[in-house]
GROMACS .gro file of C-alpha atoms in nm:
model
  298
    1UNK     CA    1   1.170   1.919  -0.345
    2UNK     CA    2   1.543   1.858  -0.239
    3UNK     CA    3   1.450   1.897   0.140
    4UNK     CA    4   1.133   1.722   0.091
    5UNK     CA    5   1.344   1.414  -0.060
    6UNK     CA    6   1.624   1.481   0.223
    7UNK     CA    7   1.414   1.412   0.485
    8UNK     CA    8   1.244   1.140   0.365
    9UNK     CA    9   1.589   0.988   0.293
   10UNK     CA   10   1.673   1.115   0.683
   11UNK     CA   11   1.379   0.953   0.828
   12UNK     CA   12   1.433   0.630   0.667
   13UNK     CA   13   1.785   0.601   0.719
   14UNK     CA   14   1.678   0.655   1.097
   15UNK     CA   15   1.507   0.347   1.090
   16UNK     CA   16   1.823   0.155   0.954
   17UNK     CA   17   1.658   0.108   0.633
   18UNK     CA   18   1.785   0.124   0.303
   19UNK     CA   19   1.502   0.155   0.022
   20UNK     CA   20   1.703   0.032  -0.279
   21UNK     CA   21   1.729  -0.298  -0.060
   22UNK     CA   22   1.412  -0.361   0.037
   23UNK     CA   23   1.280  -0.293  -0.293
   24UNK     CA   24   1.563  -0.507  -0.455
   25UNK     CA   25   1.450  -0.765  -0.177
   26UNK     CA   26   1.040  -0.734  -0.239
   27UNK     CA   27   1.098  -0.770  -0.624
   28UNK     CA   28   1.298  -1.129  -0.561
   29UNK     CA   29   1.066  -1.234  -0.309
   30UNK     CA   30   0.712  -1.139  -0.505
   31UNK     CA   31   0.861  -1.221  -0.892
   32UNK     CA   32   0.894  -1.580  -0.768
   33UNK     CA   33   0.674  -1.842  -0.897
   34UNK     CA   34   0.513  -1.912  -0.495
   35UNK     CA   35   0.595  -1.666  -0.257
   36UNK     CA   36   0.846  -1.738   0.038
   37UNK     CA   37   0.622  -1.637   0.358
   38UNK     CA   38   0.940  -1.652   0.596
   39UNK     CA   39   1.135  -1.463   0.405
   40UNK     CA   40   0.862  -1.237   0.355
   41UNK     CA   41   0.825  -1.251   0.746
   42UNK     CA   42   1.206  -1.189   0.782
   43UNK     CA   43   1.174  -0.879   0.538
   44UNK     CA   44   0.885  -0.647   0.709
   45UNK     CA   45   1.077  -0.736   1.036
   46UNK     CA   46   1.363  -0.598   0.922
   47UNK     CA   47   1.353  -0.335   0.698
   48UNK     CA   48   1.075  -0.068   0.598
   49UNK     CA   49   0.858  -0.187   0.290
   50UNK     CA   50   0.836   0.093   0.051
   51UNK     CA   51   0.444   0.227   0.033
   52UNK     CA   52   0.424   0.125  -0.338
   53UNK     CA   53   0.475  -0.229  -0.254
   54UNK     CA   54   0.279  -0.278   0.088
   55UNK     CA   55  -0.133  -0.353  -0.035
   56UNK     CA   56   0.072  -0.663  -0.198
   57UNK     CA   57   0.301  -0.775   0.103
   58UNK     CA   58  -0.030  -0.747   0.311
   59UNK     CA   59  -0.217  -0.882   0.117
   60UNK     CA   60   0.058  -1.229   0.118
   61UNK     CA   61   0.090  -1.196   0.456
   62UNK     CA   62  -0.294  -1.240   0.549
   63UNK     CA   63  -0.376  -1.490   0.292
   64UNK     CA   64  -0.641  -1.249   0.084
   65UNK     CA   65  -0.426  -1.371  -0.219
   66UNK     CA   66  -0.243  -1.716  -0.240
   67UNK     CA   67   0.133  -1.758  -0.204
   68UNK     CA   68   0.154  -1.898  -0.609
   69UNK     CA   69   0.190  -1.589  -0.797
   70UNK     CA   70   0.031  -1.701  -1.117
   71UNK     CA   71  -0.350  -1.708  -0.941
   72UNK     CA   72  -0.343  -1.378  -0.840
   73UNK     CA   73  -0.505  -1.192  -1.129
   74UNK     CA   74  -0.774  -1.435  -1.099
   75UNK     CA   75  -0.779  -1.414  -0.716
   76UNK     CA   76  -0.813  -1.026  -0.754
   77UNK     CA   77  -1.062  -1.024  -1.009
   78UNK     CA   78  -1.264  -1.257  -0.813
   79UNK     CA   79  -1.210  -1.016  -0.505
   80UNK     CA   80  -1.326  -0.690  -0.671
   81UNK     CA   81  -1.646  -0.911  -0.788
   82UNK     CA   82  -1.771  -1.056  -0.436
   83UNK     CA   83  -1.634  -0.680  -0.313
   84UNK     CA   84  -1.908  -0.510  -0.544
   85UNK     CA   85  -2.133  -0.787  -0.456
   86UNK     CA   86  -2.094  -0.721  -0.075
   87UNK     CA   87  -2.127  -0.333  -0.135
   88UNK     CA   88  -2.438  -0.346  -0.301
   89UNK     CA   89  -2.645  -0.610  -0.032
   90UNK     CA   90  -2.492  -0.433   0.259
   91UNK     CA   91  -2.597  -0.076   0.154
   92UNK     CA   92  -2.932  -0.257   0.149
   93UNK     CA   93  -2.949  -0.461   0.483
   94UNK     CA   94  -2.678  -0.197   0.663
   95UNK     CA   95  -2.765   0.124   0.556
   96UNK     CA   96  -2.613   0.393   0.703
   97UNK     CA   97  -2.762   0.640   0.944
   98UNK     CA   98  -2.720   1.038   0.934
   99UNK     CA   99  -2.420   1.137   0.778
  100UNK     CA  100  -2.319   0.793   0.725
  101UNK     CA  101  -2.596   0.700   0.490
  102UNK     CA  102  -2.468   0.764   0.142
  103UNK     CA  103  -2.489   0.622  -0.212
  104UNK     CA  104  -2.361   0.291  -0.266
  105UNK     CA  105  -2.144   0.420  -0.588
  106UNK     CA  106  -1.983   0.671  -0.335
  107UNK     CA  107  -1.608   0.640  -0.277
  108UNK     CA  108  -1.596   0.377  -0.013
  109UNK     CA  109  -1.588   0.466   0.376
  110UNK     CA  110  -1.469   0.346   0.697
  111UNK     CA  111  -1.834   0.271   0.797
  112UNK     CA  112  -1.927   0.130   0.460
  113UNK     CA  113  -1.664  -0.124   0.520
  114UNK     CA  114  -1.802  -0.209   0.904
  115UNK     CA  115  -2.113  -0.296   0.728
  116UNK     CA  116  -1.986  -0.495   0.438
  117UNK     CA  117  -1.760  -0.695   0.720
  118UNK     CA  118  -2.096  -0.769   0.909
  119UNK     CA  119  -2.269  -0.915   0.626
  120UNK     CA  120  -1.960  -1.114   0.500
  121UNK     CA  121  -1.939  -1.236   0.894
  122UNK     CA  122  -2.326  -1.346   0.848
  123UNK     CA  123  -2.268  -1.507   0.489
  124UNK     CA  124  -1.973  -1.716   0.613
  125UNK     CA  125  -2.199  -1.868   0.923
  126UNK     CA  126  -1.865  -1.786   1.137
  127UNK     CA  127  -1.856  -1.631   1.465
  128UNK     CA  128  -2.036  -1.333   1.464
  129UNK     CA  129  -1.807  -1.047   1.648
  130UNK     CA  130  -1.977  -0.742   1.569
  131UNK     CA  131  -2.334  -0.646   1.642
  132UNK     CA  132  -2.552  -0.440   1.407
  133UNK     CA  133  -2.583  -0.122   1.649
  134UNK     CA  134  -2.267  -0.197   1.776
  135UNK     CA  135  -1.961  -0.084   1.552
  136UNK     CA  136  -1.657  -0.032   1.780
  137UNK     CA  137  -1.489   0.334   1.723
  138UNK     CA  138  -1.171   0.122   1.722
  139UNK     CA  139  -1.255  -0.036   1.409
  140UNK     CA  140  -1.375   0.301   1.245
  141UNK     CA  141  -0.939   0.394   1.281
  142UNK     CA  142  -0.818   0.047   1.179
  143UNK     CA  143  -1.104   0.097   0.866
  144UNK     CA  144  -0.962   0.483   0.814
  145UNK     CA  145  -0.587   0.404   0.829
  146UNK     CA  146  -0.618   0.094   0.594
  147UNK     CA  147  -0.825   0.259   0.341
  148UNK     CA  148  -0.489   0.543   0.334
  149UNK     CA  149  -0.241   0.347   0.299
  150UNK     CA  150  -0.450   0.158   0.034
  151UNK     CA  151  -0.471   0.483  -0.164
  152UNK     CA  152  -0.762   0.436  -0.372
  153UNK     CA  153  -0.767   0.096  -0.401
  154UNK     CA  154  -1.139  -0.008  -0.274
  155UNK     CA  155  -1.125  -0.363  -0.331
  156UNK     CA  156  -0.753  -0.437  -0.160
  157UNK     CA  157  -0.880  -0.203   0.168
  158UNK     CA  158  -1.151  -0.385   0.206
  159UNK     CA  159  -1.006  -0.768   0.208
  160UNK     CA  160  -0.743  -0.636   0.417
  161UNK     CA  161  -0.948  -0.497   0.681
  162UNK     CA  162  -1.149  -0.796   0.640
  163UNK     CA  163  -0.833  -1.039   0.719
  164UNK     CA  164  -0.652  -0.802   0.971
  165UNK     CA  165  -0.957  -0.835   1.196
  166UNK     CA  166  -0.958  -1.183   1.161
  167UNK     CA  167  -0.533  -1.278   1.189
  168UNK     CA  168  -0.514  -1.024   1.473
  169UNK     CA  169  -0.854  -1.128   1.637
  170UNK     CA  170  -1.011  -0.790   1.694
  171UNK     CA  171  -1.363  -0.864   1.825
  172UNK     CA  172  -1.622  -0.720   1.945
  173UNK     CA  173  -1.490  -0.747   2.340
  174UNK     CA  174  -1.104  -0.822   2.330
  175UNK     CA  175  -1.062  -0.720   2.693
  176UNK     CA  176  -0.841  -0.954   2.777
  177UNK     CA  177  -0.584  -0.897   2.494
  178UNK     CA  178  -0.604  -0.479   2.545
  179UNK     CA  179  -0.545  -0.512   2.922
  180UNK     CA  180  -0.253  -0.785   2.861
  181UNK     CA  181  -0.065  -0.556   2.643
  182UNK     CA  182  -0.129  -0.251   2.887
  183UNK     CA  183   0.032  -0.432   3.162
  184UNK     CA  184   0.314  -0.499   2.943
  185UNK     CA  185   0.349  -0.143   2.811
  186UNK     CA  186   0.328  -0.045   3.194
  187UNK     CA  187   0.605  -0.296   3.274
  188UNK     CA  188   0.830  -0.166   2.991
  189UNK     CA  189   0.764   0.189   3.068
  190UNK     CA  190   0.950   0.120   3.478
  191UNK     CA  191   1.236  -0.051   3.293
  192UNK     CA  192   1.293   0.292   3.074
  193UNK     CA  193   1.185   0.539   3.263
  194UNK     CA  194   1.093   0.429   3.626
  195UNK     CA  195   0.995   0.788   3.758
  196UNK     CA  196   0.762   0.862   3.502
  197UNK     CA  197   0.615   0.506   3.549
  198UNK     CA  198   0.589   0.575   3.948
  199UNK     CA  199   0.395   0.921   3.869
  200UNK     CA  200   0.141   0.751   3.649
  201UNK     CA  201   0.093   0.472   3.960
  202UNK     CA  202   0.128   0.765   4.230
  203UNK     CA  203  -0.208   0.959   4.013
  204UNK     CA  204  -0.377   0.620   3.990
  205UNK     CA  205  -0.366   0.555   3.621
  206UNK     CA  206  -0.490   0.188   3.552
  207UNK     CA  207  -0.356  -0.028   3.265
  208UNK     CA  208  -0.719  -0.039   3.140
  209UNK     CA  209  -0.666   0.365   3.035
  210UNK     CA  210  -0.409   0.211   2.798
  211UNK     CA  211  -0.659  -0.034   2.619
  212UNK     CA  212  -0.843   0.184   2.343
  213UNK     CA  213  -0.447   0.183   2.230
  214UNK     CA  214  -0.423  -0.129   2.166
  215UNK     CA  215  -0.774  -0.202   2.070
  216UNK     CA  216  -0.717  -0.016   1.732
  217UNK     CA  217  -0.368  -0.112   1.677
  218UNK     CA  218  -0.256   0.224   1.781
  219UNK     CA  219  -0.445   0.382   1.484
  220UNK     CA  220  -0.629   0.613   1.674
  221UNK     CA  221  -0.358   0.767   1.816
  222UNK     CA  222  -0.107   0.772   1.511
  223UNK     CA  223  -0.155   0.890   1.178
  224UNK     CA  224  -0.147   0.625   0.860
  225UNK     CA  225   0.198   0.739   0.734
  226UNK     CA  226   0.365   0.683   1.094
  227UNK     CA  227   0.161   0.355   1.191
  228UNK     CA  228   0.165   0.191   0.831
  229UNK     CA  229   0.548   0.058   0.937
  230UNK     CA  230   0.467  -0.063   1.262
  231UNK     CA  231   0.171  -0.244   1.096
  232UNK     CA  232   0.435  -0.433   0.892
  233UNK     CA  233   0.605  -0.598   1.183
  234UNK     CA  234   0.247  -0.677   1.378
  235UNK     CA  235   0.096  -0.812   1.033
  236UNK     CA  236   0.400  -1.065   1.017
  237UNK     CA  237   0.382  -1.169   1.381
  238UNK     CA  238   0.568  -0.957   1.589
  239UNK     CA  239   0.338  -0.758   1.810
  240UNK     CA  240   0.571  -0.677   2.029
  241UNK     CA  241   0.666  -0.325   1.814
  242UNK     CA  242   0.343  -0.179   1.932
  243UNK     CA  243   0.477  -0.194   2.316
  244UNK     CA  244   0.741  -0.002   2.216
  245UNK     CA  245   0.536   0.243   1.991
  246UNK     CA  246   0.336   0.297   2.344
  247UNK     CA  247   0.675   0.311   2.510
  248UNK     CA  248   0.783   0.602   2.303
  249UNK     CA  249   0.480   0.853   2.291
  250UNK     CA  250   0.479   0.787   2.670
  251UNK     CA  251   0.837   0.899   2.715
  252UNK     CA  252   0.801   1.198   2.449
  253UNK     CA  253   0.499   1.309   2.652
  254UNK     CA  254   0.664   1.300   2.966
  255UNK     CA  255   0.643   1.682   3.084
  256UNK     CA  256   0.285   1.650   2.995
  257UNK     CA  257   0.220   1.347   3.154
  258UNK     CA  258   0.414   1.468   3.473
  259UNK     CA  259   0.191   1.779   3.512
  260UNK     CA  260  -0.145   1.552   3.558
  261UNK     CA  261  -0.236   1.535   3.906
  262UNK     CA  262  -0.550   1.244   3.879
  263UNK     CA  263  -0.626   0.981   3.628
  264UNK     CA  264  -0.912   1.169   3.484
  265UNK     CA  265  -0.653   1.469   3.403
  266UNK     CA  266  -0.458   1.155   3.251
  267UNK     CA  267  -0.792   1.035   3.024
  268UNK     CA  268  -0.815   1.370   2.927
  269UNK     CA  269  -0.459   1.426   2.811
  270UNK     CA  270  -0.477   1.105   2.537
  271UNK     CA  271  -0.681   1.244   2.317
  272UNK     CA  272  -0.446   1.574   2.253
  273UNK     CA  273  -0.159   1.333   2.243
  274UNK     CA  274  -0.122   1.341   1.806
  275UNK     CA  275  -0.135   1.700   1.856
  276UNK     CA  276   0.107   1.722   2.147
  277UNK     CA  277   0.444   1.507   2.015
  278UNK     CA  278   0.598   1.484   1.713
  279UNK     CA  279   0.461   1.160   1.540
  280UNK     CA  280   0.746   1.077   1.313
  281UNK     CA  281   0.986   1.112   1.560
  282UNK     CA  282   0.789   0.919   1.793
  283UNK     CA  283   0.787   0.606   1.540
  284UNK     CA  284   1.170   0.650   1.469
  285UNK     CA  285   1.261   0.619   1.805
  286UNK     CA  286   0.989   0.292   1.898
  287UNK     CA  287   1.190   0.135   1.603
  288UNK     CA  288   1.490   0.218   1.727
  289UNK     CA  289   1.465   0.124   2.056
  290UNK     CA  290   1.293  -0.199   1.941
  291UNK     CA  291   1.558  -0.288   1.737
  292UNK     CA  292   1.859  -0.220   1.961
  293UNK     CA  293   1.691  -0.459   2.236
  294UNK     CA  294   1.604  -0.701   1.957
  295UNK     CA  295   1.927  -0.767   1.869
  296UNK     CA  296   2.068  -0.767   2.201
  297UNK     CA  297   1.852  -1.086   2.297
  298UNK     CA  298   2.013  -1.219   1.983
   0.00000   0.00000   0.00000
């Protein structure tokens, strides 16, 4: 037990985090009559949010709940009722198939969240991002990650997922965003490890090979306990940390990447990355380099 606590303390310290300070800051912001979104944003981009606070912090940042704290109880109650209604209707209109066909009373899973999202989009008469029979795999990765982070609070998980997709403009054809960010990652790699970048170029690796990481916001390559702190910054408006996460992953896989002799070899390596690196160390390194370079620019 003590070794586990020591590990967590060391892990948070390596991120430049004082957990007691983070708790105190959040208590002050979240107990105010109205949440100061600028202060909350700064906190999310400066310290690691204690996990118990994360769902509420994300609900504030994403607009799931209003900034006036006295309304939270009422809005949460309304959201739970709408969640149950959407769930029942989605079960009828967009039934799952095969192993994903389940009773509405079962625990919530990623597929059901996506079906509810499709229904909600149609009810809102807004832009339809996803078609009935086209549920992108990166959406499942995002939904699974949010479900784990919300730890059984199903209504919160769904509304956070919905607003995550809306705010970050996760769409059915987000190729421009993903290609642009993949290019940024490769440029960053050239700055930090030119030989590795040169090797990727020499074997014909194109930037579209890395778009899957950005389509899922790295949820398809990193576990929830590593990605949640990265998403604190992303949801609060700083998407740059994702690039440093990609950089950290590539550098951590340097030897295996250097063993690749073609783009096909590299593509085959990508699904194995989570099992090939120390994911905790990768997340720590990403935040450390990001903070160092951000500080240098100030």
